[in-house]
Short mmCIF file of C-alpha atoms and ligand atoms in Angstrom, two decimals:
data_model
loop_
_atom_site.label_atom_id
_atom_site.label_comp_id
_atom_site.label_asym_id
_atom_site.label_seq_id
_atom_site.Cartn_x
_atom_site.Cartn_y
_atom_site.Cartn_z
CA UNK A 1 52.29 97.78 148.63
CA UNK A 2 51.85 100.70 150.95
CA UNK A 3 48.31 102.25 149.72
CA UNK A 4 45.99 103.89 152.34
CA UNK A 5 42.30 103.33 151.75
CA UNK A 6 39.66 105.47 153.65
CA UNK A 7 36.93 103.74 155.14
CA UNK A 8 33.16 104.83 154.57
CA UNK A 9 30.68 102.91 156.76
CA UNK A 10 27.07 103.49 156.24
CA UNK A 11 25.22 104.82 159.30
CA UNK A 12 28.26 106.47 160.35
CA UNK A 13 28.83 108.78 157.26
CA UNK A 14 26.54 111.53 156.64
CA UNK A 15 23.79 110.30 154.09
CA UNK A 16 24.79 112.98 151.64
CA UNK A 17 28.20 111.89 151.73
CA UNK A 18 27.85 108.53 151.21
CA UNK A 19 25.60 109.10 148.47
CA UNK A 20 28.28 110.96 146.51
CA UNK A 21 30.97 108.55 147.76
CA UNK A 22 28.84 105.47 146.51
CA UNK A 23 28.19 107.23 143.11
CA UNK A 24 31.56 108.32 142.59
CA UNK A 25 32.61 104.83 142.71
CA UNK A 26 29.85 103.06 140.95
CA UNK A 27 30.56 105.06 137.72
CA UNK A 28 30.53 105.76 134.89
CA UNK A 29 26.50 104.87 134.79
CA UNK A 30 24.49 104.81 131.54
CA UNK A 31 21.70 107.47 131.88
CA UNK A 32 17.98 106.72 131.03
CA UNK A 33 15.89 109.61 129.85
CA UNK A 34 12.51 108.36 131.09
CA UNK A 35 9.66 109.75 129.47
CA UNK A 36 6.08 109.34 131.04
CA UNK A 37 2.58 110.41 131.01
CA UNK A 38 0.36 110.99 133.98
CA UNK A 39 -2.99 109.82 134.23
CA UNK A 40 -4.01 113.64 133.40
CA UNK A 41 -1.92 113.36 130.06
CA UNK A 42 0.87 115.47 131.35
CA UNK A 43 4.18 114.37 129.74
CA UNK A 44 7.10 114.10 131.85
CA UNK A 45 10.98 113.77 131.46
CA UNK A 46 13.62 112.93 133.79
CA UNK A 47 17.13 111.54 133.74
CA UNK A 48 18.01 108.46 135.76
CA UNK A 49 21.40 107.03 136.27
CA UNK A 50 20.39 104.38 138.58
CA UNK A 51 19.80 102.68 135.26
CA UNK A 52 21.03 99.29 133.71
CA UNK A 53 19.93 96.35 131.54
CA UNK A 54 19.72 92.99 133.51
CA UNK A 55 18.70 90.45 130.57
CA UNK A 56 18.15 90.38 126.94
CA UNK A 57 15.79 87.79 126.26
CA UNK A 58 13.33 89.19 127.01
CA UNK A 59 15.06 92.38 127.37
CA UNK A 60 14.72 93.62 130.96
CA UNK A 61 15.97 96.89 132.23
CA UNK A 62 15.97 98.77 135.49
CA UNK A 63 15.70 102.11 136.96
CA UNK A 64 15.95 103.42 140.40
CA UNK A 65 13.84 106.50 141.13
CA UNK A 66 14.43 107.33 144.77
CA UNK A 67 12.49 109.07 147.20
CA UNK A 68 14.30 112.52 147.68
CA UNK A 69 16.63 112.40 150.73
CA UNK A 70 15.95 116.23 150.92
CA UNK A 71 12.28 116.50 150.68
CA UNK A 72 10.64 113.06 150.99
CA UNK A 73 9.00 113.86 147.65
CA UNK A 74 8.19 110.63 145.43
CA UNK A 75 9.69 111.11 141.65
CA UNK A 76 6.72 111.61 139.23
CA UNK A 77 8.17 109.17 136.83
CA UNK A 78 7.73 106.60 139.79
CA UNK A 79 3.98 107.72 140.19
CA UNK A 80 3.37 107.77 136.40
CA UNK A 81 5.00 104.25 135.78
CA UNK A 82 3.01 102.90 138.67
CA UNK A 83 -0.38 104.43 137.45
CA UNK A 84 0.12 103.61 133.77
CA UNK A 85 2.63 100.58 134.00
CA UNK A 86 4.43 102.25 130.98
CA UNK A 87 7.47 104.41 130.11
CA UNK A 88 10.20 104.92 127.22
CA UNK A 89 13.89 105.06 128.07
CA UNK A 90 16.20 107.08 125.63
CA UNK A 91 19.96 107.14 125.62
CA UNK A 92 21.65 110.46 126.25
CA UNK A 93 24.09 111.75 123.61
CA UNK A 94 26.66 114.47 124.28
CA UNK A 95 24.36 116.98 122.54
CA UNK A 96 21.64 116.31 125.04
CA UNK A 97 23.59 116.57 128.33
CA UNK A 98 22.55 120.11 129.20
CA UNK A 99 18.97 119.64 128.21
CA UNK A 100 18.54 116.36 130.45
CA UNK A 101 20.26 118.29 133.34
CA UNK A 102 17.75 121.00 132.86
CA UNK A 103 14.85 118.33 132.59
CA UNK A 104 16.45 116.98 135.98
CA UNK A 105 15.06 120.06 137.99
CA UNK A 106 12.17 119.42 140.43
CA UNK A 107 9.38 120.69 138.47
CA UNK A 108 5.59 120.25 139.71
CA UNK A 109 3.82 117.13 138.26
CA UNK A 110 1.67 119.43 136.16
CA UNK A 111 4.59 120.71 134.26
CA UNK A 112 5.65 119.35 130.89
CA UNK A 113 9.35 118.66 131.00
CA UNK A 114 9.46 117.95 127.19
CA UNK A 115 8.69 122.01 126.75
CA UNK A 116 11.02 122.95 129.79
CA UNK A 117 14.02 121.03 128.40
CA UNK A 118 13.27 121.63 124.67
CA UNK A 119 13.30 118.08 123.88
CA UNK A 120 10.96 116.92 121.26
CA UNK A 121 8.44 114.12 121.89
CA UNK A 122 7.82 111.48 119.19
CA UNK A 123 4.85 108.98 119.22
CA UNK A 124 5.69 105.51 120.52
CA UNK A 125 4.25 102.26 118.86
CA UNK A 126 3.50 100.20 122.02
CA UNK A 127 3.07 102.54 124.85
CA UNK A 128 1.30 105.74 125.37
CA UNK A 129 4.54 107.52 126.60
CA UNK A 130 6.41 109.37 123.88
CA UNK A 131 9.79 108.77 122.89
CA UNK A 132 12.84 111.65 122.78
CA UNK A 133 13.06 112.47 119.15
CA UNK A 134 16.84 113.70 119.75
CA UNK A 135 17.95 110.46 121.16
CA UNK A 136 19.38 107.87 118.75
CA UNK A 137 18.54 104.74 120.91
CA UNK A 138 14.82 104.48 122.38
CA UNK A 139 13.24 101.78 124.28
CA UNK A 140 9.31 101.43 124.98
CA UNK A 141 9.04 99.62 128.12
CA UNK A 142 6.34 97.94 130.30
CA UNK A 143 6.72 97.80 134.10
CA UNK A 144 7.21 94.18 135.36
CA UNK A 145 7.51 94.87 139.04
CA UNK A 146 8.61 97.34 141.62
CA UNK A 147 10.98 96.51 144.84
CA UNK A 148 10.94 99.08 147.60
CA UNK A 149 14.58 98.86 149.18
CA UNK A 150 14.72 98.52 153.03
CA UNK A 151 11.76 100.97 153.33
CA UNK A 152 11.13 99.35 156.70
CA UNK A 153 14.56 100.58 158.01
CA UNK A 154 13.78 104.23 156.25
CA UNK A 155 15.51 103.31 152.62
CA UNK A 156 14.81 105.61 150.02
CA UNK A 157 15.61 103.45 147.26
CA UNK A 158 13.43 101.41 144.43
CA UNK A 159 14.14 99.32 141.83
CA UNK A 160 11.40 99.31 138.78
CA UNK A 161 12.07 96.57 136.62
CA UNK A 162 10.88 97.08 133.02
CA UNK A 163 10.32 94.90 130.01
CA UNK A 164 11.61 96.64 126.60
CA UNK A 165 8.82 95.61 124.03
CA UNK A 166 10.53 97.48 121.26
CA UNK A 167 13.90 99.34 120.54
CA UNK A 168 14.29 102.13 117.90
CA UNK A 169 17.66 102.76 116.68
CA UNK A 170 18.42 105.63 114.33
CA UNK A 171 19.91 104.11 111.35
CA UNK A 172 22.60 106.81 111.24
CA UNK A 173 24.45 105.13 114.10
CA UNK A 174 25.10 102.26 112.55
CA UNK A 175 28.37 101.04 110.65
CA UNK A 176 28.14 97.48 108.84
CA UNK A 177 25.01 96.59 110.54
CA UNK A 178 26.52 97.17 113.93
CA UNK A 179 25.84 100.02 116.45
CA UNK A 180 28.73 102.30 116.29
CA UNK A 181 29.68 103.73 119.87
CA UNK A 182 31.53 106.68 118.33
CA UNK A 183 28.47 107.53 116.27
CA UNK A 184 26.22 107.09 119.43
CA UNK A 185 28.55 109.67 121.27
CA UNK A 186 26.61 108.66 124.81
CA UNK A 187 27.38 110.13 128.04
CA UNK A 188 27.43 108.74 131.49
CA UNK A 189 26.96 109.80 135.08
CA UNK A 190 30.07 109.99 137.44
CA UNK A 191 29.97 111.25 141.09
CA UNK A 192 29.05 114.77 142.09
CA UNK A 193 28.14 116.71 138.97
CA UNK A 194 30.74 114.79 136.73
CA UNK A 195 29.87 113.23 133.39
CA UNK A 196 31.88 111.53 130.84
CA UNK A 197 31.79 111.21 127.15
CA UNK A 198 32.04 107.94 125.33
CA UNK A 199 33.77 109.25 122.34
CA UNK A 200 37.26 109.61 120.56
CA UNK A 201 40.05 107.86 122.39
CA UNK A 202 37.54 107.25 125.62
CA UNK A 203 36.35 104.31 123.47
CA UNK A 204 38.54 101.21 123.13
CA UNK A 205 38.17 97.58 122.32
CA UNK A 206 39.35 94.60 124.68
CA UNK A 207 39.55 91.45 122.61
CA UNK A 208 38.59 88.52 124.87
CA UNK A 209 40.95 85.67 124.05
CA UNK A 210 38.92 82.72 122.06
CA UNK A 211 40.66 80.21 124.30
CA UNK A 212 41.72 80.04 127.94
CA UNK A 213 44.88 82.36 127.97
CA UNK A 214 48.03 80.89 129.90
CA UNK A 215 47.40 83.49 132.63
CA UNK A 216 49.92 85.91 134.19
CA UNK A 217 50.82 83.45 136.59
CA UNK A 218 52.39 81.10 133.79
CA UNK A 219 54.69 83.88 132.50
CA UNK A 220 58.44 83.85 132.92
CA UNK A 221 59.21 84.89 136.66
CA UNK A 222 61.58 88.05 135.36
CA UNK A 223 58.54 88.87 133.25
CA UNK A 224 56.15 88.60 136.11
CA UNK A 225 58.57 90.74 138.52
CA UNK A 226 59.38 93.41 135.86
CA UNK A 227 59.27 96.99 136.97
CA UNK A 228 58.80 98.16 132.96
CA UNK A 229 55.97 96.05 132.15
CA UNK A 230 52.45 97.02 133.26
CA UNK A 231 49.45 94.51 134.48
CA UNK A 232 47.63 95.15 131.11
CA UNK A 233 50.83 94.31 129.18
CA UNK A 234 51.43 91.15 131.02
CA UNK A 235 47.71 90.26 130.72
CA UNK A 236 47.98 90.94 126.56
CA UNK A 237 51.26 88.53 126.75
CA UNK A 238 49.33 86.00 128.90
CA UNK A 239 46.24 85.72 126.65
CA UNK A 240 48.13 83.41 124.32
CA UNK A 241 47.00 79.56 124.29
CA UNK A 242 50.64 78.15 125.16
CA UNK A 243 53.92 79.33 125.53
CA UNK A 244 55.74 79.02 122.05
CA UNK A 245 58.73 76.97 121.59
CA UNK A 246 61.84 78.70 120.26
CA UNK A 247 62.03 75.84 117.52
CA UNK A 248 58.89 76.80 116.02
CA UNK A 249 59.89 80.39 115.49
CA UNK A 250 62.39 81.52 113.00
CA UNK A 251 64.04 84.37 114.85
CA UNK A 252 66.32 85.36 112.32
CA UNK A 253 63.39 86.24 110.00
CA UNK A 254 61.75 88.71 112.24
CA UNK A 255 64.96 90.18 113.35
CA UNK A 256 64.61 93.32 111.00
CA UNK A 257 61.00 93.86 112.35
CA UNK A 258 61.87 93.48 116.00
CA UNK A 259 64.72 96.15 115.36
CA UNK A 260 62.18 98.44 113.36
CA UNK A 261 59.28 98.10 116.06
CA UNK A 262 61.16 98.11 119.19
CA UNK A 263 63.21 100.92 118.08
CA UNK A 264 66.17 99.19 120.00
CA UNK A 265 68.98 98.25 117.15
CA UNK A 266 70.67 96.03 119.38
CA UNK A 267 67.61 93.98 120.73
CA UNK A 268 68.53 91.12 118.57
CA UNK A 269 72.15 91.00 119.94
CA UNK A 270 73.25 88.05 122.48
CA UNK A 271 73.61 90.36 125.24
CA UNK A 272 70.79 92.61 125.86
CA UNK A 273 70.01 93.37 129.45
CA UNK A 274 67.00 91.90 131.05
CA UNK A 275 65.60 95.66 131.40
CA UNK A 276 66.46 96.33 127.61
CA UNK A 277 64.45 93.04 126.91
CA UNK A 278 61.29 94.27 128.96
CA UNK A 279 61.42 97.77 127.28
CA UNK A 280 61.41 95.96 123.96
CA UNK A 281 58.57 93.78 125.04
CA UNK A 282 56.71 96.74 126.14
CA UNK A 283 57.03 98.42 122.79
CA UNK A 284 56.06 95.36 121.10
CA UNK A 285 52.99 94.62 123.12
CA UNK A 286 51.78 98.26 122.98
CA UNK A 287 51.86 97.72 119.07
CA UNK A 288 49.95 94.81 119.54
CA UNK A 289 52.89 92.61 118.14
CA UNK A 290 52.16 89.80 120.88
CA UNK A 291 53.53 87.36 118.35
CA UNK A 292 57.04 89.24 117.94
CA UNK A 293 57.16 89.82 121.78
CA UNK A 294 57.11 85.96 122.25
CA UNK A 295 59.38 85.43 119.42
CA UNK A 296 61.75 87.78 121.33
CA UNK A 297 61.12 86.13 124.67
CA UNK A 298 61.57 82.45 123.50
CA UNK A 299 64.64 83.42 121.86
CA UNK A 300 66.25 84.67 125.02
CA UNK A 301 64.47 82.17 127.36
CA UNK A 302 66.10 79.53 124.93
CA UNK A 303 63.26 77.32 125.39
C1 LIG B 1 21.91 112.79 135.14
C2 LIG B 1 21.06 112.57 136.22
C3 LIG B 1 21.00 111.33 136.85
C4 LIG B 1 19.88 111.12 137.87
N1 LIG B 1 19.45 109.68 138.25
C5 LIG B 1 18.85 109.77 139.16
C6 LIG B 1 18.44 108.62 139.77
O1 LIG B 1 18.97 107.41 138.91
N2 LIG B 1 17.48 108.38 140.50
C7 LIG B 1 16.88 109.37 141.36
O2 LIG B 1 15.77 109.11 142.12
N3 LIG B 1 16.94 110.66 140.70
C8 LIG B 1 17.99 110.71 139.60
N4 LIG B 1 18.35 112.04 139.14
C9 LIG B 1 17.34 113.24 139.65
C10 LIG B 1 16.13 113.22 139.02
O3 LIG B 1 16.25 113.41 137.55
C11 LIG B 1 15.21 114.41 139.48
O4 LIG B 1 15.03 114.19 140.90
C12 LIG B 1 13.97 114.85 138.85
O5 LIG B 1 13.60 115.95 139.04
C13 LIG B 1 13.10 113.79 138.73
O6 LIG B 1 12.03 114.11 137.73
P1 LIG B 1 10.46 113.46 138.08
O7 LIG B 1 10.09 114.03 139.41
O8 LIG B 1 9.80 114.40 137.05
O9 LIG B 1 10.89 112.08 137.95
C14 LIG B 1 19.18 112.42 138.34
C15 LIG B 1 19.41 113.64 137.86
C16 LIG B 1 20.56 113.45 136.69
C17 LIG B 1 20.73 114.86 136.44
#
């Protein structure tokens, strides 16, 4: 392992740089488009990517409005939530990205950011702050608690814990009664001005084994040491319940399938090299044919 890691130590690195380094690694972050209403009745809208869900019973989320490092200004969102105890949080789709970026400009508190961003307010049911019509997933929230982060040492962070009192999800984003990420098409924030889009090939499923997998440490030694198989492929092989016995598998029955899927006509011959075997296993694993990969392995391991 000849990786070289650069070190960034808080207090030694300029604050701005630390901010970008931190946010580049803590990514992608979901974006909360937070709608609030001031005590004067002015609508406010701003994106917050210091945001996540922390509990589902009851549903609790948190956002992190910072005191601006540049100006020392407290965010209007923060002030409004403290004063009214309420907000709505709206998920951000790819189509909304440019508009939420516009809403993030530091407009004065008397400016309605719905009007500035062109996004549309719709009435909420349990809080006064409106929801954002364009968003397919909206939460009405009530403030539980605010935590100032190391304020005594000049810290500029805050955590606002919010209880979700109602969720509104557009019926169009459902497939078979489940929210379909491809239909949601959400964006997330990376470091600097980068965003990413949860859509198409960027979305994939990882099935958690329903049992305790044997683990990579239990794989045959030559497979663990392989230069062909990746960590991901090893993990898929190691997700099985127990190493299959050769006696329980009918190699001759799956020979044709092995040849077709691996694309290696001689893979069923007695004298394949270890590298050829690893390549065939790699292809089989990529095709999600873990059963065939283990059949091949069991045959050559002779167990
Ligand atoms: C995608 C995105 C995410 C942001 N996340 C945060 C955040 O988590 N915390 C924060 O203090 N500011 C964040 N900002 C900056 C605020 O949106 C910006 O300061 C905004 O003007 C605050 O508006 P307000 O004063 O109306 O609340 C983010 C900006 C963008 C574009």
